[in-house]
Structures are given as C-alpha cells and as structure tokens.
Coordinates of C-alpha atoms in Angstrom, one line a residue:
Chain A
M1 CA 16.5 25.8 -34.9
S2 CA 13.8 28.1 -35.9
T3 CA 15.8 30.0 -37.8
Y4 CA 16.1 27.7 -41.0
K5 CA 12.0 26.8 -40.9
S6 CA 11.9 26.4 -45.2
S7 CA 15.3 23.0 -45.2
D8 CA 13.9 19.9 -45.8
A9 CA 15.7 18.2 -43.3
F10 CA 14.1 20.2 -40.7
N11 CA 10.4 19.3 -42.7
G12 CA 11.7 15.9 -41.7
A13 CA 12.5 16.0 -38.7
K14 CA 9.2 17.8 -37.5
L15 CA 7.2 15.3 -39.2
H16 CA 9.3 12.6 -37.3
Q17 CA 8.5 14.8 -33.9
W18 CA 5.1 15.2 -34.7
F19 CA 4.3 11.2 -34.8
D20 CA 6.6 10.4 -32.1
N21 CA 4.2 12.1 -30.4
T22 CA 1.4 12.0 -32.0
L23 CA 2.0 7.9 -30.7
V24 CA 2.6 8.6 -27.1
Y25 CA -0.4 10.0 -26.6
I26 CA -2.2 7.5 -28.0
L27 CA -0.1 5.2 -25.6
L28 CA -1.0 7.5 -23.2
V29 CA -4.9 7.9 -23.9
L30 CA -4.6 3.9 -23.3
V31 CA -3.7 3.6 -20.0
A32 CA -5.3 6.8 -18.8
V33 CA -8.9 5.4 -20.4
I34 CA -7.1 1.5 -18.4
T35 CA -6.6 3.6 -15.0
V36 CA -9.3 5.7 -14.8
F37 CA -12.6 3.5 -16.8
P38 CA -12.9 1.7 -13.1
F39 CA -13.4 5.0 -11.3
L40 CA -16.0 7.0 -13.8
W41 CA -17.9 3.5 -14.5
V42 CA -18.6 3.5 -11.0
F43 CA -19.3 7.1 -10.6
F44 CA -22.2 6.8 -13.1
T45 CA -23.4 4.1 -12.4
S46 CA -23.9 5.3 -8.8
F47 CA -26.0 7.9 -10.6
K48 CA -28.5 5.6 -12.6
G49 CA -32.1 5.0 -12.2
V50 CA -33.9 1.7 -11.6
N51 CA -34.4 2.0 -15.1
D52 CA -31.1 2.5 -16.4
P53 CA -29.4 -1.2 -16.6
I54 CA -26.6 -2.4 -15.6
F55 CA -26.2 -5.0 -17.9
S56 CA -26.9 -4.6 -21.9
V57 CA -25.3 -5.8 -25.1
P58 CA -24.2 -2.8 -26.0
P59 CA -23.1 -1.5 -22.5
Q60 CA -24.7 1.5 -21.5
L61 CA -22.5 4.2 -19.1
L62 CA -24.4 7.2 -18.5
P63 CA -27.5 7.4 -17.3
S64 CA -30.5 8.3 -18.6
S65 CA -31.9 10.3 -16.3
P66 CA -29.8 11.0 -13.0
T67 CA -31.1 10.7 -9.6
V68 CA -29.0 10.6 -6.4
D69 CA -31.8 8.7 -4.8
N70 CA -28.9 5.7 -4.5
Y71 CA -26.8 8.0 -2.6
L72 CA -29.3 9.0 -0.5
R73 CA -30.5 4.8 -0.4
V74 CA -27.4 4.5 1.6
F75 CA -27.6 7.3 4.3
T76 CA -30.8 6.3 4.9
Q77 CA -29.5 2.7 5.9
L78 CA -26.6 3.4 7.0
P79 CA -24.4 5.6 9.1
M80 CA -22.2 7.0 6.3
L81 CA -22.1 10.3 9.0
S82 CA -20.5 8.1 11.7
F83 CA -18.3 6.5 9.4
Y84 CA -16.5 9.7 7.6
F85 CA -16.6 11.1 11.5
N86 CA -15.2 7.6 12.8
S87 CA -11.6 7.8 9.8
L88 CA -11.0 11.4 10.1
V89 CA -10.7 10.7 13.8
V90 CA -8.5 7.4 13.9
T91 CA -6.3 8.9 10.8
L92 CA -6.0 12.2 11.8
T93 CA -4.9 11.5 15.6
V94 CA -2.3 8.4 14.5
V95 CA -0.6 11.3 11.9
V96 CA -0.4 14.0 14.3
V97 CA 0.2 11.0 17.1
N98 CA 3.1 9.1 15.2
T99 CA 4.1 11.8 13.6
L100 CA 4.9 13.0 16.4
F101 CA 6.1 10.1 18.7
G102 CA 7.9 9.0 15.7
A103 CA 10.1 12.7 15.8
L104 CA 10.5 12.3 19.7
A105 CA 12.6 9.5 19.0
A106 CA 14.4 9.7 15.9
Y107 CA 16.2 12.1 17.3
P108 CA 18.0 10.7 20.1
L109 CA 18.5 7.7 18.1
A110 CA 20.1 10.4 15.6
K111 CA 22.2 13.0 17.4
M112 CA 22.6 11.0 21.2
K113 CA 25.3 8.5 22.4
F114 CA 23.7 6.6 24.6
R115 CA 23.4 2.8 26.1
G116 CA 21.5 1.0 24.2
R117 CA 21.4 3.1 21.5
D118 CA 22.9 0.3 19.2
A119 CA 20.6 -2.1 20.8
I120 CA 17.2 -0.4 20.3
F121 CA 17.6 0.6 17.1
Y122 CA 18.9 -3.0 15.8
T123 CA 16.0 -4.0 17.5
L124 CA 13.8 -1.4 15.9
L125 CA 15.4 -3.3 12.3
A126 CA 15.0 -6.4 13.1
T127 CA 10.9 -6.3 13.2
Y128 CA 10.5 -4.3 10.0
V129 CA 10.4 -7.7 8.1
V130 CA 8.1 -8.4 10.0
P131 CA 5.4 -9.3 8.4
P132 CA 2.0 -6.9 10.0
V133 CA -0.6 -9.5 10.1
L134 CA 1.7 -11.7 12.5
T135 CA 0.8 -9.0 15.0
S136 CA -2.6 -9.5 14.5
I137 CA -3.0 -13.0 16.5
P138 CA -1.9 -11.6 20.4
S139 CA -3.1 -7.8 19.4
F140 CA -6.6 -9.0 19.6
V141 CA -6.6 -11.1 22.4
L142 CA -5.0 -8.4 24.0
A143 CA -8.1 -5.8 22.6
V144 CA -10.3 -8.6 24.1
N145 CA -8.5 -10.0 27.4
V146 CA -6.3 -6.5 28.3
F147 CA -7.1 -3.2 27.3
H148 CA -11.2 -4.0 26.4
F149 CA -10.9 -1.9 23.5
Y150 CA -12.6 -4.2 21.1
D151 CA -15.1 -3.0 19.1
K152 CA -14.0 0.9 20.1
L153 CA -12.0 3.5 17.6
A154 CA -9.3 3.7 20.5
S155 CA -8.3 -0.2 19.1
V156 CA -7.7 0.7 15.9
I157 CA -5.6 4.1 17.6
F158 CA -3.1 2.9 19.6
P159 CA -1.2 -0.3 17.8
Y160 CA -0.5 2.6 15.2
L161 CA 0.9 4.8 17.4
S162 CA 3.5 4.7 16.1
G163 CA 5.4 3.1 13.8
V164 CA 9.2 1.8 12.7
L165 CA 9.0 3.8 9.2
T166 CA 8.3 7.0 10.5
I167 CA 10.9 6.9 13.3
F168 CA 13.9 5.4 10.1
L169 CA 13.2 8.0 8.0
L170 CA 13.2 11.0 10.7
R171 CA 16.3 9.3 12.3
Q172 CA 17.5 10.3 8.2
A173 CA 16.4 13.5 8.3
F174 CA 18.2 14.3 12.2
A175 CA 20.8 12.7 11.0
A176 CA 21.5 15.2 7.9
I177 CA 21.5 18.1 9.8
P178 CA 25.0 19.5 10.6
D179 CA 26.4 18.8 14.8
D180 CA 27.5 22.6 15.1
L181 CA 23.7 23.8 14.6
I182 CA 22.8 21.6 18.2
N183 CA 26.0 22.4 19.7
A184 CA 25.5 25.9 19.3
A185 CA 22.3 25.7 20.8
R186 CA 23.8 24.4 23.4
I187 CA 26.4 26.3 24.2
D188 CA 23.6 29.0 23.6
G189 CA 21.7 27.3 27.1
A190 CA 19.0 25.6 25.2
N191 CA 18.5 22.4 26.6
E192 CA 17.2 19.4 24.1
L193 CA 13.5 19.8 24.0
Q194 CA 14.0 23.6 23.5
I195 CA 16.5 22.2 20.7
W196 CA 14.5 19.3 19.4
W197 CA 11.3 21.8 19.0
S198 CA 12.8 24.9 17.5
I199 CA 15.3 23.9 15.7
L200 CA 15.2 20.2 14.6
L201 CA 12.2 20.6 13.5
P202 CA 12.0 23.4 11.0
T203 CA 14.9 21.8 9.9
I204 CA 13.0 18.2 8.5
R205 CA 9.6 20.0 7.1
P206 CA 9.9 17.4 4.2
S207 CA 10.7 14.6 5.8
L208 CA 8.1 14.9 8.2
A209 CA 4.9 15.6 5.3
T210 CA 6.6 12.6 3.6
V211 CA 5.7 10.9 6.5
A212 CA 2.6 12.6 7.6
I213 CA 1.4 11.3 3.7
I214 CA 2.5 7.9 4.0
T215 CA 0.8 7.9 7.6
F216 CA -2.1 9.2 6.4
V217 CA -3.1 7.1 3.1
D218 CA -2.4 4.1 5.1
Q219 CA -4.2 4.9 7.6
W220 CA -7.6 6.4 5.0
N221 CA -7.3 2.9 3.5
N222 CA -7.1 1.2 6.3
F223 CA -8.4 -2.5 6.6
F224 CA -7.6 -5.8 8.0
W225 CA -7.2 -4.8 12.1
P226 CA -10.4 -2.1 11.9
S227 CA -13.1 -5.4 10.2
L228 CA -11.6 -7.4 12.9
M229 CA -12.0 -4.4 16.2
L230 CA -15.1 -2.5 14.2
H231 CA -18.5 -4.5 14.5
T232 CA -21.0 -2.4 15.5
R233 CA -21.9 0.0 12.5
A234 CA -21.5 3.4 14.4
N235 CA -18.2 2.4 15.1
M236 CA -17.2 1.4 12.0
T237 CA -14.2 4.1 9.7
L238 CA -15.3 3.6 5.8
Q239 CA -13.2 1.3 4.6
V240 CA -15.1 -1.6 7.2
G241 CA -17.9 -0.1 6.8
L242 CA -18.3 0.1 2.8
V243 CA -17.7 -4.0 2.8
A244 CA -20.9 -3.5 5.5
L245 CA -22.1 -1.4 2.9
Q246 CA -22.0 -4.0 0.6
G247 CA -22.6 -6.7 2.4
A248 CA -26.1 -4.8 3.2
F249 CA -26.2 -3.9 -0.4
A250 CA -25.8 -7.3 -1.8
N251 CA -28.7 -7.1 -5.1
D252 CA -28.9 -3.1 -5.5
A253 CA -25.7 -3.0 -7.5
R254 CA -25.9 1.0 -7.5
G255 CA -26.1 1.3 -4.2
I256 CA -22.6 -0.7 -3.6
A257 CA -21.2 2.6 -6.7
A258 CA -22.4 5.3 -4.4
G259 CA -20.7 3.6 -1.6
V260 CA -17.8 3.2 -3.6
V261 CA -17.7 6.9 -5.2
M262 CA -18.1 8.3 -1.4
T263 CA -15.6 6.1 0.0
V264 CA -13.0 6.9 -2.1
V265 CA -14.1 10.7 -3.5
P266 CA -11.8 12.7 -0.1
M267 CA -8.9 11.4 -0.8
I268 CA -8.7 12.3 -4.6
I269 CA -10.1 15.1 -3.6
F270 CA -6.3 15.5 -0.8
F271 CA -5.1 13.8 -3.4
A272 CA -6.2 16.4 -6.3
L273 CA -5.3 19.1 -4.2
L274 CA -2.0 17.9 -2.7
Q275 CA -0.7 16.2 -5.9
K276 CA 3.0 17.2 -6.3
Q277 CA 2.8 16.8 -2.2
F278 CA 1.4 13.5 -2.4
I279 CA 3.6 11.7 -5.5
A280 CA 7.1 13.5 -3.6
G281 CA 6.3 11.4 -0.2
L282 CA 4.8 8.7 -1.5
T283 CA 7.6 7.3 -4.0
G284 CA 10.2 9.9 -1.5
A285 CA 10.5 7.3 0.9
V286 CA 12.8 5.8 -1.2
K287 CA 15.6 7.6 -1.3
G288 CA 16.8 6.2 2.2
Chain B
M1 CA 28.6 20.4 27.6
N2 CA 26.3 17.6 26.4
K3 CA 30.4 14.8 26.9
I4 CA 31.0 15.7 30.5
R5 CA 28.1 14.0 31.7
S6 CA 28.4 11.0 32.5
F7 CA 24.6 9.7 32.0
S8 CA 21.7 10.9 30.6
L9 CA 17.8 10.4 30.6
T10 CA 17.6 12.3 27.9
P11 CA 17.9 10.0 25.4
Y12 CA 15.5 7.6 27.3
L13 CA 12.4 10.3 28.2
F14 CA 13.3 10.8 23.9
L15 CA 12.6 7.8 23.8
M16 CA 9.8 6.7 25.9
P17 CA 6.4 7.3 23.7
A18 CA 7.3 5.6 20.7
L19 CA 9.0 2.4 22.7
I20 CA 5.9 1.7 25.0
I21 CA 3.5 1.4 21.6
I22 CA 6.0 -0.3 20.5
I23 CA 7.2 -3.4 23.0
V24 CA 2.9 -3.0 23.5
F25 CA 1.9 -3.9 19.8
L26 CA 4.9 -4.9 18.0
L27 CA 7.7 -6.9 20.2
Y28 CA 5.2 -8.8 23.1
P29 CA 3.2 -9.6 20.0
I30 CA 5.8 -10.9 18.5
G31 CA 7.4 -13.2 21.1
A32 CA 3.7 -14.3 22.2
V33 CA 2.9 -15.3 18.3
V34 CA 5.7 -17.3 19.0
Y35 CA 4.2 -19.4 21.9
Y36 CA 1.0 -19.5 21.2
S37 CA 2.3 -21.7 17.8
F38 CA 2.7 -25.1 20.6
T39 CA -0.5 -24.6 21.3
D40 CA -3.7 -25.3 21.6
Y41 CA -5.4 -22.2 22.1
S42 CA -9.0 -20.6 20.6
I43 CA -8.8 -17.2 22.2
T44 CA -11.1 -18.0 24.7
T45 CA -10.2 -20.3 26.8
P46 CA -6.3 -20.2 27.5
P47 CA -3.7 -22.0 25.5
V48 CA -2.5 -25.4 25.9
W49 CA 1.0 -26.3 25.4
V50 CA 0.9 -29.1 22.6
G51 CA 4.6 -29.2 21.5
I52 CA 5.1 -29.3 17.4
E53 CA 1.7 -30.1 17.0
N54 CA 0.2 -27.5 15.3
Y55 CA 3.4 -28.1 12.5
Q56 CA 2.7 -31.4 11.9
K57 CA -0.9 -30.6 11.1
L58 CA 0.1 -27.8 8.9
L59 CA 2.3 -30.5 7.0
N60 CA -0.7 -32.4 6.0
D61 CA -2.7 -29.9 4.9
P62 CA -3.7 -29.4 1.7
I63 CA -5.9 -26.1 2.1
F64 CA -2.0 -25.3 3.7
W65 CA -0.2 -26.6 1.1
K66 CA -2.0 -25.0 -1.8
A67 CA -1.9 -21.5 -0.5
L68 CA 1.8 -22.0 -0.2
Q69 CA 1.2 -23.0 -3.7
N70 CA -1.2 -19.9 -5.2
S71 CA 1.3 -17.3 -2.2
F72 CA 4.6 -18.3 -4.1
V73 CA 2.5 -18.1 -8.3
Y74 CA 1.0 -13.8 -6.4
L75 CA 5.0 -13.2 -7.3
L76 CA 4.9 -13.0 -9.8
V77 CA 3.1 -9.6 -10.2
T78 CA 6.7 -8.7 -9.2
P79 CA 7.9 -8.9 -12.3
A80 CA 4.9 -7.6 -14.2
L81 CA 4.5 -4.9 -12.1
I82 CA 8.3 -3.8 -13.1
F83 CA 8.0 -4.8 -16.5
I84 CA 4.9 -2.5 -17.0
S85 CA 6.1 0.3 -14.4
I86 CA 9.2 1.2 -16.0
L87 CA 7.3 1.2 -19.9
M88 CA 4.9 3.9 -18.1
A89 CA 8.3 5.7 -17.3
I90 CA 10.1 6.0 -19.9
V91 CA 6.8 6.9 -21.3
V92 CA 5.6 9.7 -19.6
N93 CA 9.5 10.5 -19.9
R94 CA 9.0 13.6 -21.3
K95 CA 8.2 16.9 -22.2
L96 CA 4.7 17.2 -23.5
P97 CA 1.5 19.2 -22.7
G98 CA -0.1 17.6 -20.7
I99 CA 2.3 15.1 -19.5
T100 CA 1.1 15.7 -15.6
L101 CA -2.2 14.9 -15.9
F102 CA -1.7 11.6 -17.6
R103 CA 1.1 10.5 -14.5
T104 CA -1.7 11.9 -11.9
L105 CA -4.4 9.6 -13.5
F106 CA -1.6 6.8 -13.5
F107 CA -1.6 7.5 -9.7
I108 CA -5.2 8.0 -8.7
P109 CA -5.2 3.7 -8.1
V110 CA -2.3 4.0 -5.3
I111 CA -3.9 6.0 -3.4
S112 CA -8.3 4.6 -3.5
G113 CA -7.8 2.1 -1.2
S114 CA -7.7 -2.0 -2.6
I115 CA -11.2 -2.2 -0.4
A116 CA -13.5 0.2 -2.6
V117 CA -11.3 -0.5 -5.9
G118 CA -11.6 -4.0 -5.0
I119 CA -15.6 -3.6 -5.3
A120 CA -15.4 -1.5 -8.3
W121 CA -13.6 -4.2 -9.9
R122 CA -16.3 -6.9 -9.0
M123 CA -18.8 -5.0 -9.5
M124 CA -17.2 -4.7 -13.1
L125 CA -16.0 -8.6 -13.1
D126 CA -20.0 -9.6 -12.4
T127 CA -21.3 -11.6 -14.5
N128 CA -24.1 -9.2 -15.1
G129 CA -21.1 -6.7 -14.8
I130 CA -19.8 -4.1 -17.9
I131 CA -16.7 -6.2 -18.3
N132 CA -19.1 -9.5 -20.1
S133 CA -20.8 -6.5 -21.6
I134 CA -18.6 -5.3 -23.4
L135 CA -16.7 -8.3 -24.3
M136 CA -20.2 -9.4 -25.5
T137 CA -20.8 -5.8 -27.5
I138 CA -17.4 -6.5 -29.6
G139 CA -18.1 -10.0 -30.3
M140 CA -15.0 -11.4 -28.1
I141 CA -17.6 -14.3 -26.0
K142 CA -21.0 -15.3 -26.7
D143 CA -22.5 -16.0 -23.3
P144 CA -21.5 -14.5 -20.4
I145 CA -18.5 -15.7 -18.3
Q146 CA -18.4 -16.4 -14.7
W147 CA -15.4 -14.2 -13.5
L148 CA -15.6 -14.1 -9.9
A149 CA -17.0 -18.4 -9.8
E150 CA -14.4 -19.6 -11.8
P151 CA -11.4 -21.5 -9.8
A152 CA -9.2 -21.1 -12.5
Y153 CA -9.2 -17.4 -12.6
T154 CA -9.5 -15.8 -9.0
L155 CA -5.9 -15.1 -8.5
G156 CA -5.0 -14.1 -11.7
I157 CA -8.1 -11.7 -11.1
A158 CA -6.5 -10.6 -7.3
M159 CA -3.2 -10.9 -9.0
L160 CA -4.3 -8.6 -12.6
L161 CA -6.0 -5.7 -9.7
T162 CA -3.0 -5.7 -7.2
T163 CA -0.6 -4.7 -10.2
W164 CA -3.2 -2.6 -11.5
M165 CA -2.8 -0.5 -8.1
G166 CA 0.7 -0.6 -8.3
M167 CA 1.5 0.3 -11.5
G168 CA 1.7 4.1 -11.4
Y169 CA 3.2 4.7 -7.7
Y170 CA 6.3 2.1 -9.1
M171 CA 6.5 3.9 -12.4
M172 CA 7.3 6.4 -10.4
I173 CA 9.8 5.2 -8.7
F174 CA 11.1 4.3 -11.9
L175 CA 10.8 8.0 -13.4
A176 CA 12.5 9.7 -10.6
G177 CA 15.1 6.9 -11.6
L178 CA 15.3 7.3 -15.4
Q179 CA 15.5 11.4 -14.4
N180 CA 19.1 10.9 -12.7
I181 CA 20.3 8.9 -15.4
P182 CA 22.6 11.5 -17.9
E183 CA 21.7 12.8 -20.6
E184 CA 25.3 11.9 -21.7
L185 CA 24.5 8.3 -21.8
Y186 CA 21.7 8.2 -24.4
E187 CA 23.7 10.3 -26.2
A188 CA 26.6 7.7 -26.7
A189 CA 24.1 5.1 -27.0
E190 CA 22.7 7.2 -30.9
L191 CA 26.3 7.8 -31.6
D192 CA 26.8 4.4 -31.3
G193 CA 24.4 3.6 -33.8
C194 CA 21.3 2.4 -31.2
N195 CA 17.7 3.5 -32.4
A196 CA 15.1 4.5 -29.2
W197 CA 14.2 1.0 -28.1
Q198 CA 18.1 0.0 -27.8
K199 CA 18.7 2.9 -26.2
H200 CA 16.6 1.6 -23.3
W201 CA 18.0 -1.4 -23.8
V202 CA 21.9 -0.4 -22.9
V203 CA 20.9 2.5 -20.9
S204 CA 18.2 2.9 -19.0
I205 CA 17.6 -0.6 -17.8
P206 CA 21.0 0.1 -16.3
G207 CA 20.5 3.0 -14.6
L208 CA 17.4 1.7 -13.1
R209 CA 19.2 -1.0 -11.3
P210 CA 19.2 0.4 -7.7
Q211 CA 14.8 1.6 -8.4
I212 CA 14.6 -2.3 -10.4
T213 CA 15.8 -3.7 -6.9
F214 CA 13.7 -2.0 -4.9
V215 CA 11.0 -2.9 -6.1
T216 CA 11.6 -5.7 -6.6
V217 CA 12.0 -6.5 -2.6
I218 CA 8.7 -3.9 -1.8
S219 CA 6.6 -5.8 -4.6
S220 CA 7.6 -8.8 -3.0
L221 CA 7.1 -8.7 0.2
A222 CA 3.4 -7.0 -0.8
A223 CA 2.9 -9.8 -2.8
L224 CA 3.3 -12.7 0.0
Q225 CA 0.7 -10.1 2.6
V226 CA -1.7 -9.7 -0.3
F227 CA -5.3 -10.0 2.1
N228 CA -7.7 -7.4 0.8
E229 CA -8.1 -8.3 -2.8
I230 CA -8.9 -11.7 -2.3
Y231 CA -11.5 -11.1 1.1
I232 CA -12.8 -8.1 -1.5
L233 CA -12.7 -10.7 -4.7
T234 CA -14.1 -13.9 -3.3
G235 CA -16.3 -12.0 -0.3
G236 CA -14.5 -13.2 2.1
L237 CA -14.6 -16.8 1.3
G238 CA -11.6 -17.3 -0.9
G239 CA -13.0 -18.7 -4.0
I240 CA -14.5 -21.8 -4.8
L241 CA -12.3 -24.9 -4.3
N242 CA -9.5 -22.7 -1.9
S243 CA -8.5 -21.4 -5.3
G244 CA -7.8 -17.5 -3.3
V245 CA -6.3 -19.2 -0.3
T246 CA -3.1 -17.5 0.3
V247 CA -0.7 -17.4 2.7
V248 CA -2.6 -14.4 5.0
F249 CA -5.5 -15.6 3.7
Y250 CA -5.6 -18.3 5.4
L251 CA -4.2 -17.6 8.5
W252 CA -6.9 -15.1 8.7
R253 CA -9.2 -17.9 8.2
Q254 CA -7.7 -20.2 10.9
A255 CA -7.9 -16.7 12.8
F256 CA -11.0 -15.6 12.6
R257 CA -13.4 -17.2 11.2
L258 CA -12.3 -20.7 12.4
N259 CA -11.5 -19.3 16.2
H260 CA -7.9 -21.8 15.6
A261 CA -5.4 -18.8 16.8
G262 CA -2.9 -21.9 17.7
M263 CA -3.0 -23.3 14.0
A264 CA -2.8 -19.4 12.7
S265 CA 0.2 -19.1 15.1
A266 CA 1.9 -21.8 13.8
I267 CA 1.4 -20.3 9.7
A268 CA 2.0 -16.7 10.7
M269 CA 5.3 -19.2 12.2
V270 CA 5.4 -19.7 8.1
L271 CA 5.0 -16.5 6.4
L272 CA 8.3 -15.3 8.7
V273 CA 10.2 -17.7 7.4
I274 CA 9.9 -17.1 4.1
T275 CA 9.6 -13.2 4.7
L276 CA 13.1 -13.7 6.4
L277 CA 14.2 -16.2 3.4
F278 CA 13.3 -13.1 0.9
S279 CA 14.9 -10.3 2.6
I280 CA 18.0 -12.1 2.8
I281 CA 18.1 -13.0 -0.7
N282 CA 16.5 -9.4 -1.8
I283 CA 19.8 -7.9 0.2
R284 CA 22.2 -10.4 -1.1
A285 CA 21.2 -9.6 -4.4
M286 CA 21.5 -5.8 -3.7
E287 CA 24.4 -5.8 -2.2
S288 CA 25.9 -8.1 -5.4
G289 CA 24.8 -5.6 -7.1
T290 CA 26.0 -2.7 -5.5
E291 CA 29.9 -4.4 -6.2
A292 CA 29.2 -5.0 -9.5
D293 CA 28.0 -0.8 -10.2
A294 CA 31.9 -0.2 -7.9

C-alpha cells in the first residue's frame, strides 16, 4: 500500500481513516470520562483541606494545598488496619478453600461413575437459580442459634467455603481432559488423590485461575451477608467498615472520600497488575 | 481397573467437603425458608405456624406491590445495558494505539465494588455535590436539585448506577463475541453496499446473538436481586415514600429491620417464583434462538 503514496485515492482513504480514528478517540475519551470521573473526583476530594470547598460554582476539582489530614482522621477514628486485615483473611481463606473444595468435588462429577452422581449434579444445578438473599434468613438463625459465630469473622467465611459456580466451572475443565490420561495413570498404580493432585490440577490451571479471580472479586466486595453478621468495628471487613465510616463521618465529605479511596485502591492496584487475567477470568466464565 | 470395583467410597470422599458446606449453608436454608414463610417468626422466639397468613398479608400490603413494581421497572437496566455495551464493544473493537488502556479504564467500575462506588455517587449527587455544581456552572439549572430526596428520581438514579457499574463488564463479553465473527461476513456486507452502521446491523447484531441471550439472562437476574445500590443511595431507608424499595430491599427490611422473619420468608418465596419464571422464559428464548440458528 505504501508504494502508492502519491495517489489521490490513497490520500482520500488516509484522510477518511484519520477522520474515523479521531471520531473514535473522541468517543473513547468521552466514555472514559464517564467511567473514571467519579474516582478522580473522590480521589482529589480526599486530599482537600478545610479551605478547599466541596461545593462551589464553578466547581473546584483540585485541592489548592493537598493534605493527608483526612486520611489521618479516618485512621484515628476507625480501625482501618483491622478492616484491611479482616478483608484479607476472609478473601484469601475463601479463595483457597473454595477453589480446593470445588476442585475436589468437580473431579468425580466429571470423571467417575457412581450412584447418585446425576442426582447430586442436578440438585446443585437447581440451586443455582436460587437467589442468594433467600438463604440469608435461615443462615442468620443458624449463625445466632447454632454456630454462635454471629459478629465473628468465621460467620462470613464458612458459608462461602464451597460454591456451585466453582464446581460447575471446574467440572467443565475436568471433563475436557481425555480419559486415557487418567487411565494410564491408574495403570501405573497412582491412586485417585495422586491423579487429581499431580496430573489433573496442573492441566486445569487456567480454570483454577478463573475461579480464584471470580471468588476474589466477589469476596472482597461482598457486603450483604457481612453487613448482617459483623457489628463490632474491630471485626468488620472493608465494605462493612466503609458504611460504618460513612455513618460516623456524616458531615465530613473529605473523610468519607478518604475512606472510599482506601477501600477501592487495593482492588484497582491488583486489577492493574493482573488486568489480562482479571478480564479473561471474569468474562471467561461465560463460555459454558 | 476402576470398573472391576463394584462400589467405591472414593467419589463420595472427594465430594464430601463441598457437599457438607452446600447442605448446611444452601440446601437446608432453602428448605427452612419455605417452612418459615408459613410461620410467625421473629428469630428470637420460636416460629409459630400460621398457614398462609403471611402471603395474605403480602397481597394486601401496598408497599409490597410497590416493591414488585419497582423491581420490574428495574429490569429496564437490561435493554439499556445491552444497547450501551454493544455500542462500546463496537467502538473498542479495533486496533488503535492505546485501545487496551481504554478497555481497562472502562472496566474499573466493574471491580470497584458497589458500596464504595455507591458512596462516591451519593456524594456527587448530594445537594452540595459536584453534579449540581457542574449543572449550575453551565447554566442548565439555577438552584441545586435535591437528587436523592426527590422520590421521582430514586429508582432512576439507582438504575443509572447499576448500568454504569455493569457496562464495562458486558462490553467485554460483547467484544469477545465480536472477535469471533468472521471478517468475511463484513466484507460480504460491504460488497452488498452496506455502510459502516448497516454492517453492524446486519452482521454484528445477529452474530452477537448468544452473547445477547447470555447478558439478558444474567443482567435481568442481577436486576431482580438489586440491593446494595438502593441501600447506599437511600441510606438504608429505601427512599422517600418507599420510592426505591425493591423486592430484595423489602425482604431485608422485613427480616432484619422489623424482625418479621416469617413475612420476609414469604417475600423470599415470591422472589424465588419470579426468578424461576424468568429463568424458564430465558432458557426457552435461548433454545428457540439456537434452533433458529441451526
């Protein structure tokens, strides 16, 4: 193409292309402003001092003399470090155990013949359409009367240690592995647990990553159930703590902004580091 | 070999950890909630059987009807999301410098969590917030609007928030769909004299059919379950005159604010029936879709 630089037709096409691209970039920037602006605004607000107005006509976006006072205020009035620690403990425990239990359960469902397999599979499938909020009432009763873990971190960990979506996604991954691979290992004398651990798990690593990322985002951002369970501030996760902060700082927009930034930043950093895996993982569950 | 063994404990041992959790925290609660829905129950005292009384009360409860209506209105986020996300996917589906950065920026609201994002929106929409400030600066309004105190706006604002949070996610799904459509189809459409937009109408939209069905299913089921957006935007109150009360929000209020666990369980059963109907309709639509393709 570039050999015909002087031809009018090419210049016309090039101009057209340039025009198209400019239009696309204008659209892209417009959408980016819509998706990113709230974050930028909260970010700048969180560094505003008392002399920088939250509300003015015309609006003032940037702080005139940035200060970290708002963050210090949040840290002194609320146990932010506990929030982080609790969120981390809950999220990591659930990600590891949920993936492990799911991978264990998915193997026989995909690759073994046994009594009750279809019954178990279809029961799990049927529960998938049940709205999660439906189970919150009996789960609340269980937490208070039976397990006595109300207001303890255990209450927001145990219910999530296994999930139907994880089992389904991993079952699909196991099903794609050829039977011959498993049979060959059996002939070599490997037991089922060895086969599962050293042959099957490495082959389904991408699916394990997908499941781990879905669970990670779900748990980190989980609010409904934790808000029912956790009431002592020191026991709260970040999301529940942020709502407590919002109540405690009712007339302090700068402080709330600092809390929002502190809640969102870990996830955005994590996302920035693992963008490809995040997007592939969260949208990859679709293909089933 | 495995087949010789007539009975083996192995598969059950593999299944056991997951099944214990699922039985205790999913299957038992599903059964229990059916029973609770026929009882007068305040969690602190044992449930008392009252037959269908909770359901009768619901039928005569104007707030419940309002909640049902709001939840159905909320379903309008589904067509909005499909329309916006397909447009976004078409725009980002090209090789341009920096396009990955834009895709990433569009995805940020998806992972940020509805609580933090909801609080950010709430602050922006405050009477003394940046939205009023911008609108007054450009002269669109003279006095600040009380966005969050106006019943007519409550549900619409929550729906906007849901759409804003979801569009990057659905865009990625449609983008993956677009990238599976063979280039030749677009070339053929071009030969038939289609312009840029017509090409998308005759090639992209039919090609995205599986993704459209999928997004319809998951976004409408998510819309029926909306809670966090309403909770944050209305400060846990459901909006003036219950303007933002949805079925799930009303369930939460009955169970965990008013201590009416029996009544809340009846609402949960209604929600379950609506969800099942939706799933059946959606699956039917999916089946007829694939038949038409074959």
